PDB file of C-alpha atoms in Angstrom:
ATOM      1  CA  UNK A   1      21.517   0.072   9.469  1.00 75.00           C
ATOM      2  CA  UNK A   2      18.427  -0.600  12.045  1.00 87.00           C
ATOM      3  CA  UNK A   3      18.210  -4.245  12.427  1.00 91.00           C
ATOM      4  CA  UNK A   4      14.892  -3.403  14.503  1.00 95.00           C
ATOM      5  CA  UNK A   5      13.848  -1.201  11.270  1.00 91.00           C
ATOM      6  CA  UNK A   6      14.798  -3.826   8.564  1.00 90.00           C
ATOM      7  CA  UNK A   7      12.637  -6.701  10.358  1.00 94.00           C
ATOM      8  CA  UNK A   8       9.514  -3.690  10.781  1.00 94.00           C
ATOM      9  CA  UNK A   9      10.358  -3.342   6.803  1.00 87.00           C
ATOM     10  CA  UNK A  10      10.198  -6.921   6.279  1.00 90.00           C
ATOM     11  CA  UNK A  11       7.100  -7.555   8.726  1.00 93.00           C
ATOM     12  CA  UNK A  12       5.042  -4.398   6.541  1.00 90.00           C
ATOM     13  CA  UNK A  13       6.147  -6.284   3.188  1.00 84.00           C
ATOM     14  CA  UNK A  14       4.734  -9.684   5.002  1.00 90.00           C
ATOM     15  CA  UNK A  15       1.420  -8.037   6.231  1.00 89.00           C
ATOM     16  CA  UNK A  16       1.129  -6.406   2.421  1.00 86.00           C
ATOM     17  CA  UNK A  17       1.875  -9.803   0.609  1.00 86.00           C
ATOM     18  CA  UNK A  18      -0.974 -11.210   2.774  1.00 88.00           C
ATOM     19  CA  UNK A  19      -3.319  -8.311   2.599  1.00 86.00           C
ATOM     20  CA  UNK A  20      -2.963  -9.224  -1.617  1.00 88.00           C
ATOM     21  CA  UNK A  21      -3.851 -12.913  -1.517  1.00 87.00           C
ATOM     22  CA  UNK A  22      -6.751 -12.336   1.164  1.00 86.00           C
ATOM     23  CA  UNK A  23      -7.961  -9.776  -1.072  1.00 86.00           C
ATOM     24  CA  UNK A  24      -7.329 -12.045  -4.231  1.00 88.00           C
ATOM     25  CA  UNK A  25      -9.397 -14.641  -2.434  1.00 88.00           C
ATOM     26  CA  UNK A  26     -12.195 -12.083  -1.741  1.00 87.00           C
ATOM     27  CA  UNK A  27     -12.138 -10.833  -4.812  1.00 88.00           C
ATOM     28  CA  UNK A  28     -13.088 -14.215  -6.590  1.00 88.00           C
ATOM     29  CA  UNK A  29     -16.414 -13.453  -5.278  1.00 87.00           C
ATOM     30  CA  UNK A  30     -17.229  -9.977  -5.071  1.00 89.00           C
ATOM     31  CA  UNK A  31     -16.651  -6.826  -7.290  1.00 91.00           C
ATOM     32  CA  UNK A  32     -13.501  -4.785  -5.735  1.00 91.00           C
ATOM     33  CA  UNK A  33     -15.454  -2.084  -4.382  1.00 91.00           C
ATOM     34  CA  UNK A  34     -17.361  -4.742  -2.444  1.00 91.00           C
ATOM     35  CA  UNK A  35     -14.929  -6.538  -1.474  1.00 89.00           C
ATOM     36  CA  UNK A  36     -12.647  -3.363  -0.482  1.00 89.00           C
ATOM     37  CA  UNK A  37     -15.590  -2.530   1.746  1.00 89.00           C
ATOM     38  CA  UNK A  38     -15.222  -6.330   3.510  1.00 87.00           C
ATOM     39  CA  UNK A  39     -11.509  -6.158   3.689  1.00 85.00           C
ATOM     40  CA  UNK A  40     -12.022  -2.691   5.837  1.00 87.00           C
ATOM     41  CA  UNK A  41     -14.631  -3.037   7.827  1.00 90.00           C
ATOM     42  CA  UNK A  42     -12.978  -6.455   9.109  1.00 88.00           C
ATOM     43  CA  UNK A  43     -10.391  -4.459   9.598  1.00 86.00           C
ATOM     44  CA  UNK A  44     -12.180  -1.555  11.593  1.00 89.00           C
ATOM     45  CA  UNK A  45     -13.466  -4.535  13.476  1.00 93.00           C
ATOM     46  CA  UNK A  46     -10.315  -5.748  14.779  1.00 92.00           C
ATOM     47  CA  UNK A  47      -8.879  -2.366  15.295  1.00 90.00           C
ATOM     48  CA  UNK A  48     -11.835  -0.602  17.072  1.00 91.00           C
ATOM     49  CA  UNK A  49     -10.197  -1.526  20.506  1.00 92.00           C
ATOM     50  CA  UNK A  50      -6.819   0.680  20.090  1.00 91.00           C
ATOM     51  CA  UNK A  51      -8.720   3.601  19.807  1.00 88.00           C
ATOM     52  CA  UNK A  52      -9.496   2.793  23.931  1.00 89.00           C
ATOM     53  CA  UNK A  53      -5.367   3.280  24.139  1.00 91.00           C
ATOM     54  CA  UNK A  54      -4.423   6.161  21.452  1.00 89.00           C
ATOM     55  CA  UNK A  55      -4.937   9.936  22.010  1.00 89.00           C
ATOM     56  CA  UNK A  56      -7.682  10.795  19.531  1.00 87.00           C
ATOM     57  CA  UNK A  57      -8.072  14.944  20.696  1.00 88.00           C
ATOM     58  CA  UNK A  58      -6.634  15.617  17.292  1.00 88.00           C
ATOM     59  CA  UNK A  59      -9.802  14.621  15.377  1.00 87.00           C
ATOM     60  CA  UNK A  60     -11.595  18.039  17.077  1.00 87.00           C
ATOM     61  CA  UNK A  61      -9.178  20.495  15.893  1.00 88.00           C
ATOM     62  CA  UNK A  62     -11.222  22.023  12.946  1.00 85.00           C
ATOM     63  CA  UNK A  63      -8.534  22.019  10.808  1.00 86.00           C
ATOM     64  CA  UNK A  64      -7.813  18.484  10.321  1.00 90.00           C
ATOM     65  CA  UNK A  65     -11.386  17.424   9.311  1.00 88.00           C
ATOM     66  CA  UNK A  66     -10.674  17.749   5.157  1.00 88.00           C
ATOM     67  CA  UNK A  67      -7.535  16.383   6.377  1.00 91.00           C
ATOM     68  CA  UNK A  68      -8.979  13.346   7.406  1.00 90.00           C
ATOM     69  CA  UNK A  69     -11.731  12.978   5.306  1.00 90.00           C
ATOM     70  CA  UNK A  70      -9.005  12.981   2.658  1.00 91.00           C
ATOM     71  CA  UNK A  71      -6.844  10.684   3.926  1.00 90.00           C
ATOM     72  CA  UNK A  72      -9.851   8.403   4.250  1.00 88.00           C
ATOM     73  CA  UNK A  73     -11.282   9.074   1.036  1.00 88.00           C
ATOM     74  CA  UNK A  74      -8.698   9.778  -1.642  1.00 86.00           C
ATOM     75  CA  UNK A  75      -5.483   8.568  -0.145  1.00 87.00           C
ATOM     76  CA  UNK A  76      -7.088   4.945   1.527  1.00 88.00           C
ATOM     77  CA  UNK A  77     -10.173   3.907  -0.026  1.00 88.00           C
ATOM     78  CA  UNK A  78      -9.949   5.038  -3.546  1.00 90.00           C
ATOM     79  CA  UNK A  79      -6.190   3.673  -3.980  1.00 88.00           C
ATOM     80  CA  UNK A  80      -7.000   0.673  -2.692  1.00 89.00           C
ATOM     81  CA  UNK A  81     -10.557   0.351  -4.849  1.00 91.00           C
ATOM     82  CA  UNK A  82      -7.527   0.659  -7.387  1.00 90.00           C
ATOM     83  CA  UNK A  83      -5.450  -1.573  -6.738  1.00 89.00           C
ATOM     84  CA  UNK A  84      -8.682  -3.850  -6.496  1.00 90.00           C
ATOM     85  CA  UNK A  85      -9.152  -3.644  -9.857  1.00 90.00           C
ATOM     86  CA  UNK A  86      -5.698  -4.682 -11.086  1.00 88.00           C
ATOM     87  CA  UNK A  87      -5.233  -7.024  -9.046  1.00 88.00           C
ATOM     88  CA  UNK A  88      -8.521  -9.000 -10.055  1.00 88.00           C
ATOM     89  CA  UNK A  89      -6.894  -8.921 -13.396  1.00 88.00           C
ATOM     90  CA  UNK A  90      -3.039  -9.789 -12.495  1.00 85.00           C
ATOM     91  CA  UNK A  91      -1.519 -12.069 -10.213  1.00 85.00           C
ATOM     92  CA  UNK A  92      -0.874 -11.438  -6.340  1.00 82.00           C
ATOM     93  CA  UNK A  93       2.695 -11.879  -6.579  1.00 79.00           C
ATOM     94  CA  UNK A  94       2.786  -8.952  -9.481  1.00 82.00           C
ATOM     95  CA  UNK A  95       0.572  -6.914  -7.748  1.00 83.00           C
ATOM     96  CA  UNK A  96       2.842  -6.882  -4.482  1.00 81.00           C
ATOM     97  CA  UNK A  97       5.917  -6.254  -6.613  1.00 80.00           C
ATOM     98  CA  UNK A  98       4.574  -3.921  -8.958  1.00 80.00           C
ATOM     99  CA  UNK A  99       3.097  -1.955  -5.513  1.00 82.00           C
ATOM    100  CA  UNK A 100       6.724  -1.142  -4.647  1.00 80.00           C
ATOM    101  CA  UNK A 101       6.413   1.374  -7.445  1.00 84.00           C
ATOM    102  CA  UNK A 102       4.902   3.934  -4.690  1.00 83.00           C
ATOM    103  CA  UNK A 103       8.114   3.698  -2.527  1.00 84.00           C
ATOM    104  CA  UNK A 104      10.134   4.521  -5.426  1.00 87.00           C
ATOM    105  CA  UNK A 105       8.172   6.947  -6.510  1.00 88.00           C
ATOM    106  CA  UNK A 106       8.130   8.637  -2.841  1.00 87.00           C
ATOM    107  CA  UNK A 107      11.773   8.328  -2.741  1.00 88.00           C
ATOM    108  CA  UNK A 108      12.332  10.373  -5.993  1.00 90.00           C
ATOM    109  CA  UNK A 109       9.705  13.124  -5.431  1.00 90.00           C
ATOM    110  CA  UNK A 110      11.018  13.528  -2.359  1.00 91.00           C
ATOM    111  CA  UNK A 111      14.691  13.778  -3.750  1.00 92.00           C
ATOM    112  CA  UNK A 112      13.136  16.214  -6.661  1.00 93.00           C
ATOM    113  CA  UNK A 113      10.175  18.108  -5.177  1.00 94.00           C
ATOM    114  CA  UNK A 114      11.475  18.411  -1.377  1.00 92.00           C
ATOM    115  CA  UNK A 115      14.841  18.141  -1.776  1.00 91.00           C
ATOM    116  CA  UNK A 116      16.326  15.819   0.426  1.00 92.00           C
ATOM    117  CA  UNK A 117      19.140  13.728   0.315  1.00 92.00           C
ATOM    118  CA  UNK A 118      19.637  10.124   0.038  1.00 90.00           C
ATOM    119  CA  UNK A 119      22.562   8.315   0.916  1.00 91.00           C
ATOM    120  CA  UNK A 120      24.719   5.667  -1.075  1.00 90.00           C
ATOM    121  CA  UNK A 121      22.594   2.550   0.211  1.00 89.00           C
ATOM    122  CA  UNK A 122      19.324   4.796  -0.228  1.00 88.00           C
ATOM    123  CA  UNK A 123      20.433   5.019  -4.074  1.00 91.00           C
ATOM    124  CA  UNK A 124      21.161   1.091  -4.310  1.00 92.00           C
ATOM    125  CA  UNK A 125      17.720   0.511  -3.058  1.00 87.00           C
ATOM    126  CA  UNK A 126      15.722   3.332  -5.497  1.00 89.00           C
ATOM    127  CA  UNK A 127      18.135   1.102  -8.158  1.00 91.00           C
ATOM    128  CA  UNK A 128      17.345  -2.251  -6.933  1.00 89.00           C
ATOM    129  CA  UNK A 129      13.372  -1.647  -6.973  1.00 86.00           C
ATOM    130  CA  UNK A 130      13.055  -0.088 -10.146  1.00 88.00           C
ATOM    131  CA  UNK A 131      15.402  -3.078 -11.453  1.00 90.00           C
ATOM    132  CA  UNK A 132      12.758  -4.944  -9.937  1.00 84.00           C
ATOM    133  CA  UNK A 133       9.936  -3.920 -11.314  1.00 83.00           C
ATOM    134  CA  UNK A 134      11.803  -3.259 -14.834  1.00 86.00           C
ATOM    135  CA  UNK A 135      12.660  -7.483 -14.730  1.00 85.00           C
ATOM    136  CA  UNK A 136       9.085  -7.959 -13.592  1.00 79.00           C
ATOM    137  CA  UNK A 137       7.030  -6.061 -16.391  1.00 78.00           C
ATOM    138  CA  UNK A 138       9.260  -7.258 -19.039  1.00 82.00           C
ATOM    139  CA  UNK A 139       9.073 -10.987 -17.713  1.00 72.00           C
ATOM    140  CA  UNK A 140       5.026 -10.370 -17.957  1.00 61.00           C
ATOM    141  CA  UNK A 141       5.699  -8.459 -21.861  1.00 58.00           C
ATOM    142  CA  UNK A 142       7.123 -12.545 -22.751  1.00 53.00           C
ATOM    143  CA  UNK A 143       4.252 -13.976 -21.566  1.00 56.00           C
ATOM    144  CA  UNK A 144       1.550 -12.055 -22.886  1.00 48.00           C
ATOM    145  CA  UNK A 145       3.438 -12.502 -25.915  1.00 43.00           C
ATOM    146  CA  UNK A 146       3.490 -16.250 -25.901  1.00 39.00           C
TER     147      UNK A 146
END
């Protein structure tokens, strides 16, 4: 195990959890297509000066262009106009939890469609999400219930 790769891990979880609540904050006042559009172009704003330091030729090849319209389009904004939408109607803290549902599912397709192989720990972790997420939805079953 990384130690320099767990505290990325953890530091991408952080910047996620706070991504949620900024959006849940945003989203108290706006529509989530709206407020998806804030969240991003703030974004773009404080991104804009990287592009001054990164290698950008690859944008020109003529092959990537659907390429990168999709990953803009279908990939970015449309799962996170998604994920918008449930999480105006669900808690930020089940939202982030219930998010780590696209790791898993990664993790699996990968180990079905592509076939790789994960090791002992990798199989604890697939375990200890979906455990996760199985505690969390029933947890939310009970209080719907109630």
């Amino acid at each position: 195990m990384d130690p320099t790769g767990i505290a990325m891990a953890l530091g991408a979880r952080f910047s996620f959890a706070i991504y949620a609540l900024a959006s849940k904050n945003v989203l108290k006042g706006m529509e989530p297509v709206a407020a998806v559009a804030v969240v991003f172009s703030l974004s773009a704003c404080y991104l804009f000066p990287f592009l001054l330091f990164f290698d950008l030729s690859y944008i020109t090849v003529p092959g990537n262009f659907w390429l990168l319209i999709y990953l803009g389009i279908g990939a970015t904004n449309l799962s996170y106009i998604l994920f918008s939408f449930g999480l105006k109607q669900i808690p930020s803290s089940f939202a982030v939890t219930l998010s780590l549902a696209e790791p898993l599912t990664v993790a699996i397709l990968g180990v079905l469609v592509v076939g790789e192989a994960l090791s002992g720990l990798s199989w604890i972790g697939v375990g200890l999400l979906l455990f996760g997420i199985i505690v969390l939805t029933m947890g939310r079953k009970g209080k719907l219930s109630s």
